[in-house]
Amino acid sequence: MRQNILAPSILAADCAVLGEQIKAIENGGAKYVHIDVMDGVFVPSLSFGIPVVSSVRRITGLTLDVHLMIIHPLKYIRSFVEAGADSITFHYESEDDPDELIRVIRETGCKVGMSVRPDTRIEEIYQYLDKIDMLLIMTVQPGFGGQKYIRESTMRIAQASNYISSHKLDCDIEVDGGITEETVRIVLEVGANVIVAGSAIFKGDAESNCRKYMEILNSTQKGEVL
Ligand code: DX5
Ligand code: ZN
C-alpha cells in the first residue's frame, strides 16, 4: 500500500523565517519538504540552489524532496546529495539522458524521481516506471507557485496509476501545482499519493494548514478500511 504523504513546497514560504516555517510543517504532520530548484533556462524563473538544501538539512530530519527544474541536472546530482537531499527528481524533458540520470542518482542511495510537464505524453515515460521510485506529474506548467490546477491532469494521473497497479510496480505518484482543498481530493481519488502544496500551506498558518491537509490525506488513504 502506497502511503499518502504531504510535501509542502517552500517556494511559497517566508524565507526570512524559513526555520520557523519548517518547524510549523513538522508540527503539522508533513513528512517531506519540497525544494524547487529553477535555473532560469528550463523554466523562466530562478529559485533555490545547493546552499539552501544544506541549510534546510541542518534544521530538519524531514525527507528533503528536491525537484530539479534545470536543463542539465546530471552535473549537479552529487552536489545536491552532499548537501543532504533524500530524493532527487529530474525532468524527463531536460537535456540529459534519463537512463544515465536514474543510474547516477540510484548510485548515491537517494530516491529517484522523474517529472513530466503537463504537455508531455504520459505514455512516453511508462518505460521508466520500473526503474524509478517516484513519478512527479506536474499539474501546472513548472516555474511558478500559485497557478491554477490544469484539469486535464486528472486523466494523466489516472492513466499512470492504472499502469503502475496493473504492472504491480512500486512507484509513488507525486503531484505538484494548484493543489487546493478541492483538487487534493481529486488527485488522491485517481491515485496520487505524494502531494506537493505551496500556497495552500504557507498562505496563513502553515501548521494548521498542514493539519487540515493531513486529515484529508489520512481519510482517503487507499486500502484502509474506513
Ligand atoms: C512549480 C513548483 C511547485 C510550486 C507549487 O513549478 O514546482 O512546487 O511551489 O506551488 P502551488 O502549490 O502554489 O501551486
Ligand atoms: Zn515542485
Coordinates of N, CA, C and O and ligand atoms in Angstrom, one line a residue, residues 9 34-36 67 69 136 138 176 196, ligand 2:
S9 N 5.8 22.8 -0.3 CA 6.8 23.5 -1.2 C 7.2 24.8 -0.6 O 6.4 25.7 -0.5
H34 N 9.5 20.0 0.2 CA 9.7 20.0 -1.3 C 10.5 21.3 -1.6 O 10.1 22.4 -1.3
I35 N 11.6 21.1 -2.2 CA 12.5 22.2 -2.5 C 12.6 22.3 -4.1 O 13.2 21.4 -4.8
D36 N 12.1 23.4 -4.6 CA 12.1 23.7 -6.0 C 13.4 24.4 -6.5 O 13.7 25.5 -6.0
H67 N 13.3 19.0 -6.2 CA 12.7 19.0 -7.6 C 13.5 19.9 -8.5 O 13.5 21.1 -8.4
M69 N 14.2 21.7 -11.7 CA 13.7 22.2 -12.9 C 14.8 22.9 -13.6 O 14.9 24.2 -13.7
L136 N 6.7 12.3 -10.8 CA 6.1 13.6 -10.5 C 5.3 14.1 -11.7 O 6.0 14.4 -12.7
M138 N 3.4 17.0 -13.2 CA 3.2 18.4 -13.0 C 1.7 18.7 -13.3 O 1.2 18.3 -14.4
D176 N 2.1 18.2 -8.3 CA 2.7 19.4 -8.0 C 2.1 20.6 -8.8 O 2.2 20.6 -10.0
V196 N 2.3 17.7 -3.3 CA 3.1 19.0 -3.1 C 2.1 20.1 -3.0 O 1.1 20.2 -3.8
Ligands
ZN2 ZN 8.0 21.5 -7.4

